[in-house]
Coordinates of C-alpha atoms in Angstrom, one line a residue:
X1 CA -61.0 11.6 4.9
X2 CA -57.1 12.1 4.1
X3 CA -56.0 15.1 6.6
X4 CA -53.1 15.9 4.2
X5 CA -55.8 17.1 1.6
X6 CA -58.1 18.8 3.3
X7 CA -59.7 22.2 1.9
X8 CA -59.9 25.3 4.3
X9 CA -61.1 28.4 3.8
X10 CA -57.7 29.7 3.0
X11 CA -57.0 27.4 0.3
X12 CA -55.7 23.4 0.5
X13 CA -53.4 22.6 3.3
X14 CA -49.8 22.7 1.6
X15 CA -47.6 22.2 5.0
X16 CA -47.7 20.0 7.7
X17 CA -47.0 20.4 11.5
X18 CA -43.4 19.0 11.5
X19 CA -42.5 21.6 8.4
X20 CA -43.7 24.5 10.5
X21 CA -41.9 23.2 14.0
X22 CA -38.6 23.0 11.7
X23 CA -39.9 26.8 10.6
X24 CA -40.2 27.8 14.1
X25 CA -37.0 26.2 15.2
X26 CA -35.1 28.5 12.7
X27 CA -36.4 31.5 13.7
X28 CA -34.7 31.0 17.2
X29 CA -31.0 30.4 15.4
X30 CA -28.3 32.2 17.9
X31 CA -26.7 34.5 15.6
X32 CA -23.3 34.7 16.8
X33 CA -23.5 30.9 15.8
X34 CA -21.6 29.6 12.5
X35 CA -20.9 26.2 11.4
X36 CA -18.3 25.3 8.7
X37 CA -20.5 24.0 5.7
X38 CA -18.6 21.1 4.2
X39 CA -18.6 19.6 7.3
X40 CA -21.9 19.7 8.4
X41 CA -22.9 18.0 4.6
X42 CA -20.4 15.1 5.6
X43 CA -22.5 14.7 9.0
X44 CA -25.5 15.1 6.9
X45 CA -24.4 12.2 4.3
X46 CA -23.6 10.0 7.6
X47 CA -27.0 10.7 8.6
X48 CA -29.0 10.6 5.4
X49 CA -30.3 6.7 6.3
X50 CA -32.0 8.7 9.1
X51 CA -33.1 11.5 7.5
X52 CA -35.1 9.8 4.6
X53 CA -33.5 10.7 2.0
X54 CA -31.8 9.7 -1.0
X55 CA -28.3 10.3 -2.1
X56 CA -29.8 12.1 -5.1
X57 CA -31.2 14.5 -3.1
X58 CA -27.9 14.8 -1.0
X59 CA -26.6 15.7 -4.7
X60 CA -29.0 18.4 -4.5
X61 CA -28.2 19.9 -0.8
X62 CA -24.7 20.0 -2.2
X63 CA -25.4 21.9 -5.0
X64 CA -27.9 24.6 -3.2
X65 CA -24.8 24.9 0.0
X66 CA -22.5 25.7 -3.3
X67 CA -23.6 28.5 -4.0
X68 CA -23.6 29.9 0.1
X69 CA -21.0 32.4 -0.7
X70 CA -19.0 31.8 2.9
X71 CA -17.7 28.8 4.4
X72 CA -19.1 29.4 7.4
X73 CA -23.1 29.0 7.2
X74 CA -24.2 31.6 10.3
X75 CA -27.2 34.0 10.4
X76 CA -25.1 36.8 10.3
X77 CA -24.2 36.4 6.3
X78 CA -27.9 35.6 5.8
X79 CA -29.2 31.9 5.0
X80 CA -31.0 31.9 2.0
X81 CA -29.7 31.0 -1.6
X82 CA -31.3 32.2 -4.5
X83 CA -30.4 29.8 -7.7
X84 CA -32.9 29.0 -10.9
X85 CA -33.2 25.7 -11.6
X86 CA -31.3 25.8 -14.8
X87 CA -28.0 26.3 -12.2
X88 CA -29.0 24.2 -9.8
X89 CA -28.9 21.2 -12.5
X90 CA -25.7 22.1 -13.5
X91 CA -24.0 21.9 -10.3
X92 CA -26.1 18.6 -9.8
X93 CA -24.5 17.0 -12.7
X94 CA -27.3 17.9 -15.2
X95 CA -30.1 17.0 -13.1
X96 CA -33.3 17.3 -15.1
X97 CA -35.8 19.6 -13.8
X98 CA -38.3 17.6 -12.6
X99 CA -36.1 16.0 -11.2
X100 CA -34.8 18.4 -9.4
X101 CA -38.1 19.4 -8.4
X102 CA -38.7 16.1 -6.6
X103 CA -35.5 15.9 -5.0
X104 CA -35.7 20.0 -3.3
X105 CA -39.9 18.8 -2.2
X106 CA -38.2 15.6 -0.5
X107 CA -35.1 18.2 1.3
X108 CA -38.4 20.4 1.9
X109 CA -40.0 17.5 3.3
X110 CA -37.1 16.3 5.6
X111 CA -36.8 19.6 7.1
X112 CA -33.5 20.3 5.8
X113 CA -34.5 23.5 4.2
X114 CA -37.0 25.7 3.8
X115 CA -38.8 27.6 0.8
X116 CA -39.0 31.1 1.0
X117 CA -41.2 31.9 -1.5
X118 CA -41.0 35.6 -3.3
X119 CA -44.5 37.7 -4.5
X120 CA -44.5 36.4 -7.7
X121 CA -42.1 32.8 -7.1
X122 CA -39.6 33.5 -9.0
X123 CA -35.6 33.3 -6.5
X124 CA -34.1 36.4 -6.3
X125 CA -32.3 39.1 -4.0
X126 CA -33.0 42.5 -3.7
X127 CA -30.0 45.0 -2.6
X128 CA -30.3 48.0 -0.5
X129 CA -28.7 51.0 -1.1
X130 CA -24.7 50.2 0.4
X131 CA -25.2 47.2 -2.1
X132 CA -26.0 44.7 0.6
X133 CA -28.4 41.7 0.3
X134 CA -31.8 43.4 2.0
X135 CA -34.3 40.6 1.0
X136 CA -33.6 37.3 -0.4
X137 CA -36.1 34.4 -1.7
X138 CA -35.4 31.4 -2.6
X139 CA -34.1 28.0 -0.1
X140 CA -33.1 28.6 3.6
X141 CA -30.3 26.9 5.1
X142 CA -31.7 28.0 8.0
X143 CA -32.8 24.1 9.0
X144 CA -29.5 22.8 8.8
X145 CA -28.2 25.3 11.7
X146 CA -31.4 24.4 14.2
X147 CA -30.7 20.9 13.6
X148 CA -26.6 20.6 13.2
X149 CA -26.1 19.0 16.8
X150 CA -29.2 16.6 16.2
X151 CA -27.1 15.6 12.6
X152 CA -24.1 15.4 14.3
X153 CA -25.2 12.9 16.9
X154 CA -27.0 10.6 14.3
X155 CA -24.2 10.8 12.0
X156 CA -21.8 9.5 15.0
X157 CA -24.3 6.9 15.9
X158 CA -24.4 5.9 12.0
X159 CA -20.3 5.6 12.0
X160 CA -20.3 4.0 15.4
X161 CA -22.5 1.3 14.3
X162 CA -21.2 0.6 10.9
X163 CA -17.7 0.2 13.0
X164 CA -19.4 -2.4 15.3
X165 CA -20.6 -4.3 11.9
X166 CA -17.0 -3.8 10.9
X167 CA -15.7 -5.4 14.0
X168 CA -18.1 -8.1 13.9
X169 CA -17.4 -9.4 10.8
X170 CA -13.6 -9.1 11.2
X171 CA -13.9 -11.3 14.5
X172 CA -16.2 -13.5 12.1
X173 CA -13.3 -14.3 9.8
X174 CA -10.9 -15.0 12.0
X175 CA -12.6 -17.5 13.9
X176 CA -13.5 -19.5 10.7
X177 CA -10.0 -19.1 9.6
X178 CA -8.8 -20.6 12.9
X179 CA -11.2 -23.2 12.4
X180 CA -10.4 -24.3 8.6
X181 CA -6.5 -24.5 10.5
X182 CA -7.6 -26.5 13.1
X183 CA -10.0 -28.7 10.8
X184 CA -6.3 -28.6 8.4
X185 CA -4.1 -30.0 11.6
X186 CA -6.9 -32.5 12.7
X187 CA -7.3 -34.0 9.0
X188 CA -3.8 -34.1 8.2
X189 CA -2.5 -35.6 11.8
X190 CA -5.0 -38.2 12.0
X191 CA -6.4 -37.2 15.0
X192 CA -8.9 -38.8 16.7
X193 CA -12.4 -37.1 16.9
X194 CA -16.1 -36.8 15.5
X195 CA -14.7 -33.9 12.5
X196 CA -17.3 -34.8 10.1
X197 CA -20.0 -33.9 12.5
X198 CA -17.5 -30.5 13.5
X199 CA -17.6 -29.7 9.7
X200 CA -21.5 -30.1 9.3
X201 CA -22.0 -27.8 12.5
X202 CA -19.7 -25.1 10.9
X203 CA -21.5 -25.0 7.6
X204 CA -25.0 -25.1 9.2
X205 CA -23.6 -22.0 11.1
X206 CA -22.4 -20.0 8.1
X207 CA -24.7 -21.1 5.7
X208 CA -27.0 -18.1 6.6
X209 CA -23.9 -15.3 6.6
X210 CA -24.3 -12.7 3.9
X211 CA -23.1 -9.4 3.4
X212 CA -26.7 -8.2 4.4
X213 CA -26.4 -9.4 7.8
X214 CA -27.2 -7.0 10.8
X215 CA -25.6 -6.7 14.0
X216 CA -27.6 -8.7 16.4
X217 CA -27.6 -12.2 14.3
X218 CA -23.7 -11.5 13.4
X219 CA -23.3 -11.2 17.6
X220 CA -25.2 -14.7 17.9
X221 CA -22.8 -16.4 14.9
X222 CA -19.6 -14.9 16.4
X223 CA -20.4 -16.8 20.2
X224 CA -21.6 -20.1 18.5
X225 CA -18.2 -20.2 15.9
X226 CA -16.2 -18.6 18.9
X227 CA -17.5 -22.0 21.4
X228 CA -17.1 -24.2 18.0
X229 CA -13.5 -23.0 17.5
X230 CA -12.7 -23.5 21.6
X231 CA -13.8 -26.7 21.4
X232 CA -11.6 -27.5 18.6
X233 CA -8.8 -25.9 20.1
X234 CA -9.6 -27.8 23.3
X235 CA -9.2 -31.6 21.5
X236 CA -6.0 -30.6 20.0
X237 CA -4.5 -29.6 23.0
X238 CA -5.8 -32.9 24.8
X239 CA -4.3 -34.7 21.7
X240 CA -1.0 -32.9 22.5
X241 CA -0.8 -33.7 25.9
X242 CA -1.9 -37.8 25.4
X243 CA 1.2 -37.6 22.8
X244 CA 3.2 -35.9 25.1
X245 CA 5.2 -33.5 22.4
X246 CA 8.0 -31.7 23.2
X247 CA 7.5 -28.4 21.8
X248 CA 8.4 -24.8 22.6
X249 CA 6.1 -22.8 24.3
X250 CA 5.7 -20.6 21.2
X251 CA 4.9 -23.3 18.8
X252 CA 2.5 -24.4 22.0
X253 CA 0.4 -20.9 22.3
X254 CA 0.4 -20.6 18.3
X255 CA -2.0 -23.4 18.7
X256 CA -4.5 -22.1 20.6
X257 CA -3.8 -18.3 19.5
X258 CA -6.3 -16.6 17.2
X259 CA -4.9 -14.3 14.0
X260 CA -6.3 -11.3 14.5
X261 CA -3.3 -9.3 13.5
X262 CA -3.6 -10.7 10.4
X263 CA -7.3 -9.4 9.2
X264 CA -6.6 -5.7 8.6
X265 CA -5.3 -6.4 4.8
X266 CA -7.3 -9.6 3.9
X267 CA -10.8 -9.4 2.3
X268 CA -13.4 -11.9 3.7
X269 CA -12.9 -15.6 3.2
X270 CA -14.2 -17.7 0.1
X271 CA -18.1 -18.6 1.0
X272 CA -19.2 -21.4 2.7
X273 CA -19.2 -24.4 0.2
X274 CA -15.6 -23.7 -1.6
X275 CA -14.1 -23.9 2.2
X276 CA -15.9 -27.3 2.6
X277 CA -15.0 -28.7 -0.4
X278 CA -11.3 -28.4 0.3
X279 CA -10.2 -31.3 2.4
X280 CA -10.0 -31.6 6.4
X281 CA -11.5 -27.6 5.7
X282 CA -7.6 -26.9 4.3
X283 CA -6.4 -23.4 4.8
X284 CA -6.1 -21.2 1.7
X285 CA -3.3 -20.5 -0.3
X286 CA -4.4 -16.6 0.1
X287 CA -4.4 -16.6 3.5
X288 CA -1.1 -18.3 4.5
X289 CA 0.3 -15.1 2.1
X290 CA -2.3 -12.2 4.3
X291 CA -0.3 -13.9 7.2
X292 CA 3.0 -13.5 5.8
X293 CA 2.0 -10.0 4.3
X294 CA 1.1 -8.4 8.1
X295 CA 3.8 -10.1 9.6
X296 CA 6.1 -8.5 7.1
X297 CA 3.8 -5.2 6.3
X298 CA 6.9 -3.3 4.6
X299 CA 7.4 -6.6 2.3
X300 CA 3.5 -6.2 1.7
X301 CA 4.0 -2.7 0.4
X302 CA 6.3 -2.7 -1.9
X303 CA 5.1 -5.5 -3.6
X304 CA 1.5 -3.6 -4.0
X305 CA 3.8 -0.6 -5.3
X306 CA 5.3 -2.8 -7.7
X307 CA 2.6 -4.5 -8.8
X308 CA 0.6 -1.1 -9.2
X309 CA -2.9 -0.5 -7.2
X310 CA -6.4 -2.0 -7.4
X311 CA -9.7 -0.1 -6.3
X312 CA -9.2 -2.7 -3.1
X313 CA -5.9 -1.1 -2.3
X314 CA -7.2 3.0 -3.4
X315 CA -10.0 1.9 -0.7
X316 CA -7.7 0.5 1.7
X317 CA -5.3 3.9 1.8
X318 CA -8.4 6.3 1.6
X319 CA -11.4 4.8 3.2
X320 CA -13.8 7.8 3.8
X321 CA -14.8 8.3 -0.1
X322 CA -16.8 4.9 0.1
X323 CA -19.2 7.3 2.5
X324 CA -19.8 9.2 -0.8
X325 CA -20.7 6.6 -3.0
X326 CA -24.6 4.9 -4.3
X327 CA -26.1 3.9 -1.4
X328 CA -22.8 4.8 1.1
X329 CA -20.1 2.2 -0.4
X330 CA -17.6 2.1 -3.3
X331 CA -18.4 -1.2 -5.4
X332 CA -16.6 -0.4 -8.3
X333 CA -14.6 1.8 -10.7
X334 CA -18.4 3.5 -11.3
X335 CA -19.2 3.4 -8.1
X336 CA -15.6 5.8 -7.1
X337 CA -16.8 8.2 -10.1
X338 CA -20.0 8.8 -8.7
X339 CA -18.4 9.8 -5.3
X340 CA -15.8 11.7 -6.7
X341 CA -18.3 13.7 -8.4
X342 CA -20.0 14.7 -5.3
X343 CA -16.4 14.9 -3.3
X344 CA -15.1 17.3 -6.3
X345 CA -17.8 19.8 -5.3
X346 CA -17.6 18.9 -2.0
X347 CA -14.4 20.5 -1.6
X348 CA -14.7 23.0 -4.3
X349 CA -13.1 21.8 -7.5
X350 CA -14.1 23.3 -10.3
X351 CA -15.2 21.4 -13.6
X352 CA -12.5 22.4 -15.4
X353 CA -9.6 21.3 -13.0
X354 CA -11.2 18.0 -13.1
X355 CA -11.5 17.9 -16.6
X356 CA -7.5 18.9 -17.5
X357 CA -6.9 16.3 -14.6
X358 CA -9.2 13.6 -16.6
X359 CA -7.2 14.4 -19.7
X360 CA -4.1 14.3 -18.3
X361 CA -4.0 11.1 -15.9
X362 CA -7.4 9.7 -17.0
X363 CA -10.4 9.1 -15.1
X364 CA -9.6 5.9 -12.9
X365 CA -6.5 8.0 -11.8
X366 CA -8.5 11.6 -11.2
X367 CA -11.0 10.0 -8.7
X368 CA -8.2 7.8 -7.0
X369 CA -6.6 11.4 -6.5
X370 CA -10.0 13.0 -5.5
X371 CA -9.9 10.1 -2.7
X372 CA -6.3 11.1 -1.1
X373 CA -7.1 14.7 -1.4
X374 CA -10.3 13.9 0.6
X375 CA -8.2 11.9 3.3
X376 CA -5.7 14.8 3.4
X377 CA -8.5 17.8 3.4
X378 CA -7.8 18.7 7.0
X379 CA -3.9 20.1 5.6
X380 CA -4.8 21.0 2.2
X381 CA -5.9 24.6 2.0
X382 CA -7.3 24.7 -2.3
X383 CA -8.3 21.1 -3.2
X384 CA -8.8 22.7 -6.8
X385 CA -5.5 24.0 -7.1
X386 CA -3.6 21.1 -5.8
X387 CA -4.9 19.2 -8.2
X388 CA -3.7 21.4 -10.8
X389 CA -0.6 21.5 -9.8
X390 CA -0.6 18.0 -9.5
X391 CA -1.9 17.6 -13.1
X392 CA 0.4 19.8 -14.2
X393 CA 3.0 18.5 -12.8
X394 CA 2.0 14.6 -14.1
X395 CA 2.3 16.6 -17.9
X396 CA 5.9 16.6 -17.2
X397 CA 6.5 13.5 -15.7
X398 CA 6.9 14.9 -12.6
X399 CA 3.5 13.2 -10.7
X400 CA 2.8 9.7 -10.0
X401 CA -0.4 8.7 -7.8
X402 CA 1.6 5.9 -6.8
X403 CA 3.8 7.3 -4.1
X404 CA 0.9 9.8 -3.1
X405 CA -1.1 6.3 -2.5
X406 CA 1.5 4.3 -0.7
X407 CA 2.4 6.5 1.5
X408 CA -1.3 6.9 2.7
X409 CA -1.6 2.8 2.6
X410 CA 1.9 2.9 5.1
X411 CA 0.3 5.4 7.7
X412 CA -2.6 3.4 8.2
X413 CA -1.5 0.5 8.0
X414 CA 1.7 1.3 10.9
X415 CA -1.7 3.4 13.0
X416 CA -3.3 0.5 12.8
X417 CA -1.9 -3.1 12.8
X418 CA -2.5 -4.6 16.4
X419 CA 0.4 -6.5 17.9
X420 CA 1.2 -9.7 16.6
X421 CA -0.6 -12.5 18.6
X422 CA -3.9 -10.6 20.0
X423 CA -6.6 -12.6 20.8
X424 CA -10.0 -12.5 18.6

């Protein structure tokens, strides 16, 4: 028999154990305790792979905290919001109800809020006398309080780990790049040396790599192409040696040196079989230029200022709205709409502001602007009225995203370009 149907003499079992632990956890909420709500809905999206649920139900959590009166969410102000359904789908983009439905069951479900259900169903607040809130029905935020420092601590783990998968893949390309230079110096010099059987062991060991990858095998690749490109390094130098070559000792440690400070402004090499097909596993024209770029990062700059910005370059200067996107990235010009739908309400721009800004400097440019604002929240008091002013100001010719985005692309780049010559 299915426990989560049985029949009682009170009626059919309609909530489980773990919904009335999260119930019970609530009711112990210290109530000199307040957490600032915006941010504990970015730990939440962090966490939601965790959590089980989907980012249109995240669409949902942000619509129902929207319409918490105070910034601060604390059992002092009261927890519970009291919206119909018909408001609720407008603030979640026109959500249709059943929809909707599904999506609050599944926040229910995850024990991110609970239902507080009124006499007759229906969401609504009853006053008291001084015109306070005496009684309220309708979703309690209450869950999100009991269970902020167990958010926060998965949505750290969350960032931490995508940053090791970050890592891993950067040291990933830059050993292959060394290799395709050393495969280019071995080919081209005539050096002595089994290279076709080199070449076949580097394909056999990328041949797997995707973008799905996890940790663990991406550890394994990096030792195997990390002894691969030693060994490779290791010939060449013998080969220097038996010629006996009179070089300078820079020319003889940019041998052997690996280009990590050029990966912070490349994307990831061409796959597998256009690498092999080039000769001796020759070096791309794109990468010689990434090394010149990052050598030269103020020459890089201005030539992305004069040639205008990409989504690659909007997501290079303002990373953190790819958190808000489908499925936690930013694929495409779509992709930065949807998050700058849920980043708008996020930090509390109205419709309208977006929609004079969308009018004025057109949509690609409105959610690039959404993205810096979002990088920038900690100093910007009204998100909403900045970007007013910033729309108005673009009316007159007075506003151009393109200064606004290079100067964010300068300040991360100058935090975080390693020295020139660190070792993979």
């Amino acid at each position: 028999m299915n426990s989560d149907n049985l029949t009682t003499p009170f009626g059919r079992r309609g909530v489980s154990i773990g919904l009335l632990a999260t119930q019970f956890a609530s009711r112990n909420i210290d109530p000199a305790r307040s957490i600032d709500k915006w941010k504990l809905f970015r730990a939440t999206c962090e966490a939601r792979p965790h959590l089980g649920i989907s980012d249109r139900s995240l669409a949902v959590l942000n619509a129902l905290i929207s319409f918490y009166p105070k910034a601060e969410l604390s059992e002092e102000n009261g927890l519970v919001v009291f919206p119909s359904n018909q408001q609720l789908s407008l603030r979640a983009h026109g959500m249709p109800e059943q929809t909707l439905r599904r999506h609050l069951a599944a926040l229910v479900q995850a024990g991110l809020i609970i239902r507080k259900d009124s006499p007759n169903g229906k969401r609504y607040a009853r006053k008291d006398r001084s015109g306070g809130i005496s009684d309220a029905y309708g979703f309690s935020l209450a869950p999100l309080i009991s269970r902020a420092d167990e958010i926060q601590s998965i949505a750290e783990k969350v960032v931490e780990e995508r940053l090791h998968l970050q890592r891993l893949r950067e040291k990933i390309t830059l050993c292959r790049r060394d290799i395709v230079k050393f495969g280019e110096i071995a080919i081209e010099d005539q050096i002595k040396g089994d290279w076709d059987h080199i070449r076949n062991r580097y394909v056999t060991l990328i041949s797997s790599l995707d973008r799905k990858s996890k940790a663990p095998f991406l550890e394994l690749l990096l030792a195997d192409l990390s002894k691969l490109r030693a060994e490779m390094a290791n010939q060449l130098e013998k080969h220097v040696e038996s010629q006996k070559i009179s070089v300078n000792a820079y020319q003889n440690e940019r041998l052997i040196q690996s280009s990590e400070s050029e990966s912070l402004i490349e994307d990831e090499q061409p796959a597998a079989k256009n690498e092999v097909s080039n000769v001796g596993l020759a070096a791309t024209n794109q990468a010689s230029k990434t090394a010149s770029a990052v050598r030269n990062p103020e020459k890089y700059l201005k030539a992305v200022s004069k040639a205008g910005f990409d989504l690659a370059t909007l997501l290079k200067a303002c990373p953190e709205i790819t958190l808000y996107g489908p499925g936690g990235t930013v694929r495409d010009w779509n992709d930065l709409k949807h998050a700058g739908n849920v980043v708008k309400s996020m930090l509390s721009i109205s419709q309208s502001a977006y929609d004079e800004a969308e009018q004025a400097m057109g949509t690609q440019n409105t959610n690039a602007i959404i993205a810096c604002i979002l990088e920038k929240s900690d100093v910007i008091q009204s998100a909403g009225g900045y970007l007013r002013s910033l729309t108005e100001k673009s009316k007159t010719m007075q506003f151009s995203i393109k200064p606004m985005l290079m100067a964010l692309l300068r300040a991360r780049m100058t935090s975080h370009l390693p020295p020139a010559g660190s070792l993979c």
